[in-house]
Amino acid sequence: MTDLSAYYADLPAYKAPLANPNLPKCCIIGAGPSGFSTAKALMDRGIPFELFEMSDVVGGTWAYKNKNNLSACYESLHIDTSKYRMAFADFPIPDFFPDFPHHRQIFDYFQAYVDHFGLREKITFETAVTQVRPQGDGTWAVTLDRSAHGGPSSETRLFDAVFVCNGHHWDARWPTPPFPGTFNGIQMHSHSYLTPFEPYDLRGKNVVVVGMGNSAMDIASELSQKPLAKNLWVSARRGVYVFPKYMGGKVADKASMPHWVPDGLKRWLAARAFKKHVGKMEDYGLPKPDHKPLEAHPSVSGEFLTRVGCGDIKMKPNIEKFEGDNVRFADGSVEHVDAVIYATGYNVTFPFLGKDIIEVKDNHLPLFKRVIRPEYPN
């Protein structure tokens, strides 16, 4: 952890207004970036709140080897969004940070934010929210488990409003149904991946990475380098567009079009820029996407296409079935495989909310502006 206090020494001290006891008392679940920035927004307005974090640190998934075992962070992770896009408007990100900071730098930035605004002392750590239920009077009963630091295993408090900030990158999503057959090797989700040597030593192994999201590209690019994996295949059921981190020597996501530009025009312009700077995915030996750029969530990597071009990463279609030490793919090819890493994303999960409050179907949230249910405005 890097001390950024010297960098922020000249920043004006923050003085929070006194909380107004006549305003609604709020509960915030989770002290990741959404949680602690929500706390800051409430504090700015004098709205009383309590923030509960099940771990012993802030940062959520950006806390590498988080004590709660829910972090999706791997040692080599750098953010795919540039620092210009991910910085808080009320707290400048260090100008000496690289365009795409390492996860430890992001973690340090979060710590500096929390300390500058005096939020740390307002967080109740090692406290899990186990249930949130609406009451007949419009309040919410929030049940807590504080046994991690000697408190009661069940304690209920009432709040006027609840902010759900528990994150979406902790409940690993596996292929459903699972691929048929029996596999003798290692099967793991990318959520468990830390380094090429942890939790499994993958040096000299034949590895299949399933998926073409950002984590899949990061892990495949890392493992495919010599002298790590013996062979590295990426198995994908459909094609995606792999956007570079830089275009024309500039950070690709730093510039943006005005909000009034129609979405169709934005996609058309993006497709032109992509064709000019990157070209066709099939020219790299990747499957042709069945959609246009920006019609689906793009993958971002500054290395993946190079590793494919170098032959370090080889492409395969979807897995058809397991055959002991071998994997059969949809094109009929068969490879001897030692490990399969599923970079197949995450389930959006709220274990403390009943289905009468929010029911997630295929990771879709039926919420107004993806924020609230009109039936529960608080």
Short mmCIF file of C-alpha atoms in Angstrom, two decimals:
data_model
loop_
_atom_site.label_atom_id
_atom_site.label_comp_id
_atom_site.label_asym_id
_atom_site.label_seq_id
_atom_site.Cartn_x
_atom_site.Cartn_y
_atom_site.Cartn_z
CA MET A 1 0.00 0.00 0.00
CA THR A 2 1.33 3.41 -1.03
CA ASP A 3 0.81 6.46 1.18
CA LEU A 4 -0.72 9.16 -1.01
CA SER A 5 -1.05 11.70 1.80
CA ALA A 6 1.79 13.86 0.45
CA TYR A 7 0.10 14.08 -2.96
CA TYR A 8 -3.15 15.27 -1.40
CA ALA A 9 -1.53 17.51 1.22
CA ASP A 10 -2.59 20.71 -0.57
CA LEU A 11 -6.17 19.59 -1.11
CA PRO A 12 -8.57 21.68 1.02
CA ALA A 13 -9.70 19.87 4.15
CA TYR A 14 -13.21 18.48 3.95
CA LYS A 15 -15.72 19.56 6.58
CA ALA A 16 -18.90 17.56 6.52
CA PRO A 17 -22.18 19.20 7.53
CA LEU A 18 -23.76 17.88 10.69
CA ALA A 19 -26.18 15.04 10.08
CA ASN A 20 -29.79 16.17 10.31
CA PRO A 21 -31.71 13.73 12.55
CA ASN A 22 -34.95 14.78 10.88
CA LEU A 23 -33.83 13.38 7.54
CA PRO A 24 -34.26 9.68 6.64
CA LYS A 25 -31.72 7.38 8.25
CA CYS A 26 -30.04 5.23 5.60
CA CYS A 27 -28.32 1.85 5.50
CA ILE A 28 -25.51 1.26 2.99
CA ILE A 29 -24.53 -2.34 2.26
CA GLY A 30 -20.91 -2.68 1.18
CA ALA A 31 -17.84 -0.43 1.34
CA GLY A 32 -16.61 -0.86 -2.20
CA PRO A 33 -16.39 2.22 -4.45
CA SER A 34 -20.17 2.38 -4.88
CA GLY A 35 -20.74 2.09 -1.15
CA PHE A 36 -18.26 4.64 0.13
CA SER A 37 -19.07 7.16 -2.62
CA THR A 38 -22.75 6.81 -1.71
CA ALA A 39 -21.78 7.53 1.89
CA LYS A 40 -19.92 10.65 0.76
CA ALA A 41 -22.97 11.84 -1.22
CA LEU A 42 -25.23 11.38 1.81
CA MET A 43 -22.72 13.05 4.11
CA ASP A 44 -22.56 16.07 1.78
CA ARG A 45 -26.28 16.54 2.34
CA GLY A 46 -26.37 15.92 6.07
CA ILE A 47 -28.29 12.67 5.66
CA PRO A 48 -27.58 10.21 8.49
CA PHE A 49 -26.39 6.72 7.52
CA GLU A 50 -24.70 3.55 8.67
CA LEU A 51 -22.37 1.67 6.32
CA PHE A 52 -21.79 -2.05 6.87
CA GLU A 53 -18.86 -3.94 5.33
CA MET A 54 -18.41 -7.69 5.78
CA SER A 55 -14.62 -7.48 5.31
CA ASP A 56 -12.01 -5.55 7.29
CA VAL A 57 -11.04 -3.17 4.44
CA VAL A 58 -12.72 -0.89 1.94
CA GLY A 59 -12.38 -1.46 -1.78
CA GLY A 60 -14.48 -4.55 -2.46
CA THR A 61 -13.19 -6.49 -5.45
CA TRP A 62 -10.16 -4.17 -5.71
CA ALA A 63 -8.83 -5.45 -2.38
CA TYR A 64 -6.52 -8.22 -3.61
CA LYS A 65 -6.89 -11.39 -1.51
CA ASN A 66 -9.71 -9.71 0.37
CA LYS A 67 -10.35 -11.37 3.71
CA ASN A 68 -13.95 -12.07 2.69
CA ASN A 69 -12.71 -14.29 -0.19
CA LEU A 70 -15.03 -12.49 -2.60
CA SER A 71 -12.50 -10.40 -4.53
CA ALA A 72 -12.18 -11.19 -8.24
CA CYS A 73 -8.77 -9.48 -8.34
CA TYR A 74 -5.73 -11.29 -9.74
CA GLU A 75 -2.16 -10.13 -9.20
CA SER A 76 -1.56 -8.84 -12.73
CA LEU A 77 -4.88 -6.98 -12.99
CA HIS A 78 -4.89 -3.47 -14.41
CA ILE A 79 -8.14 -1.64 -14.88
CA ASP A 80 -9.45 -1.65 -18.45
CA THR A 81 -11.11 1.73 -17.99
CA SER A 82 -8.62 4.57 -18.08
CA LYS A 83 -7.96 6.65 -14.98
CA TYR A 84 -9.68 9.59 -16.70
CA ARG A 85 -12.94 7.61 -16.74
CA MET A 86 -12.81 5.98 -13.32
CA ALA A 87 -11.72 8.95 -11.18
CA PHE A 88 -14.14 10.50 -8.69
CA ALA A 89 -15.27 14.00 -9.68
CA ASP A 90 -14.64 15.31 -6.16
CA PHE A 91 -11.20 13.72 -5.69
CA PRO A 92 -8.55 13.92 -8.43
CA ILE A 93 -6.70 10.74 -9.25
CA PRO A 94 -2.90 11.16 -9.00
CA ASP A 95 -1.48 12.54 -12.22
CA PHE A 96 1.57 10.28 -11.85
CA PHE A 97 -0.62 7.19 -12.08
CA PRO A 98 -0.38 5.47 -15.47
CA ASP A 99 -3.29 5.68 -17.89
CA PHE A 100 -4.45 2.22 -16.80
CA PRO A 101 -3.52 1.78 -13.12
CA HIS A 102 -2.65 -1.51 -11.44
CA HIS A 103 -5.14 -2.79 -8.91
CA ARG A 104 -2.88 -1.83 -6.00
CA GLN A 105 -2.86 1.79 -7.18
CA ILE A 106 -6.64 1.80 -7.44
CA PHE A 107 -6.84 0.32 -3.94
CA ASP A 108 -4.52 3.05 -2.62
CA TYR A 109 -6.61 5.72 -4.35
CA PHE A 110 -9.74 4.38 -2.65
CA GLN A 111 -8.03 4.41 0.75
CA ALA A 112 -6.97 8.03 0.22
CA TYR A 113 -10.54 8.98 -0.74
CA VAL A 114 -12.03 7.35 2.33
CA ASP A 115 -9.49 8.95 4.67
CA HIS A 116 -9.65 12.43 3.13
CA PHE A 117 -13.40 12.64 3.58
CA GLY A 118 -13.40 11.07 7.04
CA LEU A 119 -15.45 8.07 5.98
CA ARG A 120 -13.43 5.28 7.56
CA GLU A 121 -14.68 5.93 11.09
CA LYS A 122 -18.23 5.82 9.78
CA ILE A 123 -17.89 2.27 8.44
CA THR A 124 -18.80 -0.73 10.58
CA PHE A 125 -16.35 -3.41 9.42
CA GLU A 126 -16.63 -7.20 9.68
CA THR A 127 -20.39 -6.93 9.72
CA ALA A 128 -22.46 -8.89 7.21
CA VAL A 129 -26.00 -7.94 6.23
CA THR A 130 -27.95 -11.20 6.18
CA GLN A 131 -31.49 -9.98 5.54
CA VAL A 132 -33.34 -6.85 4.47
CA ARG A 133 -37.13 -6.82 4.83
CA PRO A 134 -39.69 -4.03 4.30
CA GLN A 135 -41.89 -3.17 7.26
CA GLY A 136 -45.52 -2.12 7.22
CA ASP A 137 -44.65 1.48 8.09
CA GLY A 138 -42.33 1.94 5.10
CA THR A 139 -39.09 1.33 7.01
CA TRP A 140 -36.64 -1.52 6.44
CA ALA A 141 -35.54 -4.10 9.00
CA VAL A 142 -31.87 -4.91 8.39
CA THR A 143 -30.47 -8.01 10.09
CA LEU A 144 -26.73 -8.01 10.81
CA ASP A 145 -24.19 -10.68 11.67
CA ARG A 146 -21.39 -9.13 13.75
CA SER A 147 -19.91 -12.38 15.05
CA ALA A 148 -16.69 -11.89 13.03
CA HIS A 149 -15.43 -9.47 15.69
CA GLY A 150 -17.21 -10.80 18.76
CA GLY A 151 -20.62 -9.22 18.26
CA PRO A 152 -24.01 -10.94 18.05
CA SER A 153 -24.70 -13.27 15.13
CA SER A 154 -28.13 -11.73 14.65
CA GLU A 155 -29.02 -8.12 15.32
CA THR A 156 -31.81 -6.13 13.65
CA ARG A 157 -31.87 -2.38 13.07
CA LEU A 158 -34.50 -0.21 11.39
CA PHE A 159 -33.76 2.24 8.56
CA ASP A 160 -35.79 4.62 6.44
CA ALA A 161 -33.89 3.78 3.25
CA VAL A 162 -31.42 1.14 2.03
CA PHE A 163 -28.64 1.44 -0.55
CA VAL A 164 -27.53 -1.91 -2.00
CA CYS A 165 -23.82 -1.70 -2.94
CA ASN A 166 -22.69 -5.32 -2.58
CA GLY A 167 -21.06 -5.58 -6.02
CA HIS A 168 -21.54 -7.88 -9.00
CA HIS A 169 -18.20 -9.68 -9.33
CA TRP A 170 -18.16 -12.21 -6.53
CA ASP A 171 -20.74 -14.95 -7.29
CA ALA A 172 -18.95 -16.98 -9.96
CA ARG A 173 -21.09 -18.02 -12.92
CA TRP A 174 -20.36 -21.47 -14.33
CA PRO A 175 -21.59 -22.91 -17.64
CA THR A 176 -25.17 -24.10 -17.28
CA PRO A 177 -25.74 -26.91 -17.90
CA PRO A 178 -22.16 -28.10 -17.33
CA PHE A 179 -20.32 -29.60 -20.27
CA PRO A 180 -21.05 -33.35 -20.55
CA GLY A 181 -18.49 -36.02 -19.82
CA THR A 182 -15.79 -36.42 -17.21
CA PHE A 183 -12.63 -34.32 -17.00
CA ASN A 184 -9.60 -35.55 -15.07
CA GLY A 185 -7.77 -32.24 -14.89
CA ILE A 186 -8.14 -28.96 -13.02
CA GLN A 187 -11.39 -27.01 -13.35
CA MET A 188 -11.53 -23.54 -11.85
CA HIS A 189 -13.33 -20.24 -12.30
CA SER A 190 -11.39 -17.10 -13.12
CA HIS A 191 -12.60 -15.76 -9.75
CA SER A 192 -10.12 -18.13 -8.09
CA TYR A 193 -7.22 -17.24 -10.36
CA LEU A 194 -4.47 -15.25 -8.62
CA THR A 195 -1.22 -15.88 -10.54
CA PRO A 196 0.10 -18.52 -12.96
CA PHE A 197 1.31 -20.35 -9.84
CA GLU A 198 -1.65 -19.83 -7.48
CA PRO A 199 -3.93 -21.55 -6.63
CA TYR A 200 -2.44 -24.02 -9.16
CA ASP A 201 0.96 -24.08 -10.82
CA LEU A 202 0.04 -23.92 -14.51
CA ARG A 203 3.58 -23.85 -15.90
CA GLY A 204 4.05 -26.42 -18.65
CA LYS A 205 0.33 -27.23 -18.67
CA ASN A 206 -2.14 -27.37 -21.54
CA VAL A 207 -4.79 -24.82 -20.60
CA VAL A 208 -8.19 -23.91 -22.00
CA VAL A 209 -9.69 -20.56 -21.05
CA VAL A 210 -13.45 -20.48 -21.64
CA GLY A 211 -14.88 -17.07 -22.55
CA MET A 212 -13.85 -13.85 -24.25
CA GLY A 213 -14.57 -11.21 -21.65
CA ASN A 214 -11.95 -8.93 -20.12
CA SER A 215 -10.84 -11.45 -17.48
CA ALA A 216 -10.51 -14.19 -20.09
CA MET A 217 -8.28 -11.98 -22.22
CA ASP A 218 -6.13 -10.89 -19.30
CA ILE A 219 -5.61 -14.41 -18.00
CA ALA A 220 -5.10 -15.95 -21.44
CA SER A 221 -2.60 -13.24 -22.39
CA GLU A 222 -0.64 -13.80 -19.19
CA LEU A 223 -0.63 -17.61 -19.18
CA SER A 224 0.13 -17.95 -22.90
CA GLN A 225 3.53 -16.27 -22.61
CA LYS A 226 6.57 -18.49 -22.69
CA PRO A 227 7.68 -20.21 -20.51
CA LEU A 228 4.31 -20.48 -18.74
CA ALA A 229 1.56 -22.62 -20.26
CA LYS A 230 2.68 -25.25 -22.75
CA ASN A 231 -0.39 -24.61 -24.90
CA LEU A 232 -3.15 -22.06 -24.38
CA TRP A 233 -6.49 -22.25 -26.13
CA VAL A 234 -9.38 -19.82 -25.77
CA SER A 235 -12.75 -21.47 -26.27
CA ALA A 236 -15.57 -19.15 -27.36
CA ARG A 237 -19.11 -19.87 -28.48
CA ARG A 238 -19.42 -16.47 -30.17
CA GLY A 239 -17.20 -13.66 -31.36
CA VAL A 240 -16.61 -10.33 -29.67
CA TYR A 241 -14.92 -7.08 -30.63
CA VAL A 242 -11.58 -6.62 -28.89
CA PHE A 243 -11.06 -2.90 -28.41
CA PRO A 244 -7.51 -1.63 -27.88
CA LYS A 245 -6.62 0.58 -24.95
CA TYR A 246 -5.07 3.12 -27.29
CA MET A 247 -6.15 4.41 -30.70
CA GLY A 248 -3.98 6.77 -32.69
CA GLY A 249 -1.56 7.04 -29.80
CA LYS A 250 -4.27 8.27 -27.43
CA VAL A 251 -6.25 6.60 -24.66
CA ALA A 252 -9.23 5.18 -26.52
CA ASP A 253 -11.90 5.97 -23.92
CA LYS A 254 -10.68 9.45 -22.97
CA ALA A 255 -12.77 11.21 -25.61
CA SER A 256 -16.53 10.78 -25.80
CA MET A 257 -19.32 12.03 -27.98
CA PRO A 258 -21.94 14.44 -26.60
CA HIS A 259 -24.89 12.76 -24.91
CA TRP A 260 -27.29 14.14 -27.52
CA VAL A 261 -25.70 12.11 -30.33
CA PRO A 262 -28.15 9.28 -31.20
CA ASP A 263 -27.04 5.79 -30.17
CA GLY A 264 -27.23 4.55 -33.74
CA LEU A 265 -24.86 7.26 -34.92
CA LYS A 266 -22.48 6.54 -32.03
CA ARG A 267 -22.32 2.86 -33.00
CA TRP A 268 -21.78 3.74 -36.66
CA LEU A 269 -18.91 6.09 -35.82
CA ALA A 270 -17.45 3.52 -33.41
CA ALA A 271 -17.60 0.87 -36.14
CA ARG A 272 -15.73 3.17 -38.55
CA ALA A 273 -13.04 3.94 -35.99
CA PHE A 274 -12.71 0.28 -35.06
CA LYS A 275 -12.36 -0.82 -38.69
CA LYS A 276 -9.69 1.83 -39.29
CA HIS A 277 -7.56 1.17 -36.21
CA VAL A 278 -8.16 -2.54 -35.56
CA GLY A 279 -9.75 -4.19 -38.59
CA LYS A 280 -11.80 -7.37 -38.78
CA MET A 281 -11.73 -9.87 -35.94
CA GLU A 282 -11.65 -12.77 -38.38
CA ASP A 283 -8.42 -11.40 -39.87
CA TYR A 284 -6.81 -12.24 -36.52
CA GLY A 285 -8.22 -15.76 -36.60
CA LEU A 286 -11.04 -14.91 -34.16
CA PRO A 287 -14.68 -15.81 -34.72
CA LYS A 288 -16.72 -13.15 -36.51
CA PRO A 289 -18.99 -11.28 -34.06
CA ASP A 290 -22.72 -11.61 -34.71
CA HIS A 291 -23.29 -7.97 -33.78
CA LYS A 292 -21.85 -4.53 -34.51
CA PRO A 293 -19.38 -2.66 -32.26
CA LEU A 294 -20.98 -1.30 -29.06
CA GLU A 295 -24.20 -3.30 -29.59
CA ALA A 296 -22.89 -5.58 -26.83
CA HIS A 297 -20.40 -5.06 -24.06
CA PRO A 298 -16.97 -4.88 -25.72
CA SER A 299 -13.83 -6.57 -24.47
CA VAL A 300 -10.78 -4.38 -23.94
CA SER A 301 -7.20 -5.61 -24.18
CA GLY A 302 -3.93 -4.15 -25.27
CA GLU A 303 -2.26 -7.55 -25.54
CA PHE A 304 -4.73 -10.27 -26.55
CA LEU A 305 -4.64 -9.71 -30.32
CA THR A 306 -0.84 -9.63 -30.24
CA ARG A 307 -0.68 -12.93 -28.38
CA VAL A 308 -3.07 -14.45 -30.94
CA GLY A 309 -0.94 -13.06 -33.76
CA CYS A 310 2.18 -14.54 -32.17
CA GLY A 311 0.54 -17.95 -32.01
CA ASP A 312 0.74 -18.06 -28.23
CA ILE A 313 -3.06 -18.08 -28.01
CA LYS A 314 -4.97 -20.49 -30.23
CA MET A 315 -8.72 -20.20 -30.78
CA LYS A 316 -11.27 -22.98 -30.38
CA PRO A 317 -15.06 -23.05 -30.63
CA ASN A 318 -17.22 -24.04 -27.67
CA ILE A 319 -16.43 -27.19 -25.68
CA GLU A 320 -18.60 -30.09 -26.80
CA LYS A 321 -17.68 -32.57 -24.08
CA PHE A 322 -14.98 -33.84 -21.77
CA GLU A 323 -13.28 -37.15 -22.44
CA GLY A 324 -11.06 -37.86 -19.42
CA ASP A 325 -7.73 -36.19 -20.13
CA ASN A 326 -9.01 -34.74 -23.40
CA VAL A 327 -11.42 -32.03 -24.44
CA ARG A 328 -13.54 -32.32 -27.57
CA PHE A 329 -14.59 -29.05 -29.19
CA ALA A 330 -17.60 -28.21 -31.37
CA ASP A 331 -15.50 -28.39 -34.57
CA GLY A 332 -14.61 -32.03 -33.81
CA SER A 333 -11.04 -31.30 -32.75
CA VAL A 334 -9.68 -32.99 -29.62
CA GLU A 335 -6.87 -31.72 -27.40
CA HIS A 336 -5.08 -33.13 -24.38
CA VAL A 337 -5.84 -30.61 -21.62
CA ASP A 338 -4.56 -30.29 -18.05
CA ALA A 339 -6.68 -27.34 -16.84
CA VAL A 340 -9.85 -25.49 -17.78
CA ILE A 341 -10.39 -21.95 -16.52
CA TYR A 342 -13.96 -20.69 -16.78
CA ALA A 343 -13.92 -16.95 -17.39
CA THR A 344 -17.69 -17.07 -17.74
CA GLY A 345 -18.69 -14.07 -15.69
CA TYR A 346 -20.71 -13.61 -12.54
CA ASN A 347 -24.24 -13.91 -11.24
CA VAL A 348 -25.87 -10.72 -10.06
CA THR A 349 -26.85 -11.83 -6.57
CA PHE A 350 -28.50 -10.27 -3.53
CA PRO A 351 -28.57 -13.01 -0.88
CA PHE A 352 -30.12 -10.71 1.73
CA LEU A 353 -33.13 -9.71 -0.42
CA GLY A 354 -36.19 -11.85 -1.03
CA LYS A 355 -37.51 -12.47 -4.54
CA ASP A 356 -40.51 -10.33 -3.69
CA ILE A 357 -38.12 -7.37 -3.48
CA ILE A 358 -35.93 -8.10 -6.52
CA GLU A 359 -35.82 -11.16 -8.76
CA VAL A 360 -32.86 -11.37 -11.11
CA LYS A 361 -33.48 -13.26 -14.35
CA ASP A 362 -30.47 -14.01 -16.56
CA ASN A 363 -28.61 -11.21 -14.78
CA HIS A 364 -31.26 -8.67 -15.79
CA LEU A 365 -32.41 -6.21 -13.13
CA PRO A 366 -35.99 -4.99 -13.58
CA LEU A 367 -35.26 -1.55 -12.15
CA PHE A 368 -36.06 2.00 -13.22
CA LYS A 369 -32.79 3.44 -14.56
CA ARG A 370 -31.23 0.25 -13.11
CA VAL A 371 -31.48 1.96 -9.72
CA ILE A 372 -34.86 1.54 -8.01
CA ARG A 373 -38.14 -0.30 -8.09
CA PRO A 374 -40.96 2.27 -8.15
CA GLU A 375 -42.82 0.18 -5.56
CA TYR A 376 -39.92 0.75 -3.19
CA PRO A 377 -38.74 4.35 -3.73
CA ASN A 378 -36.61 4.11 -0.57
#
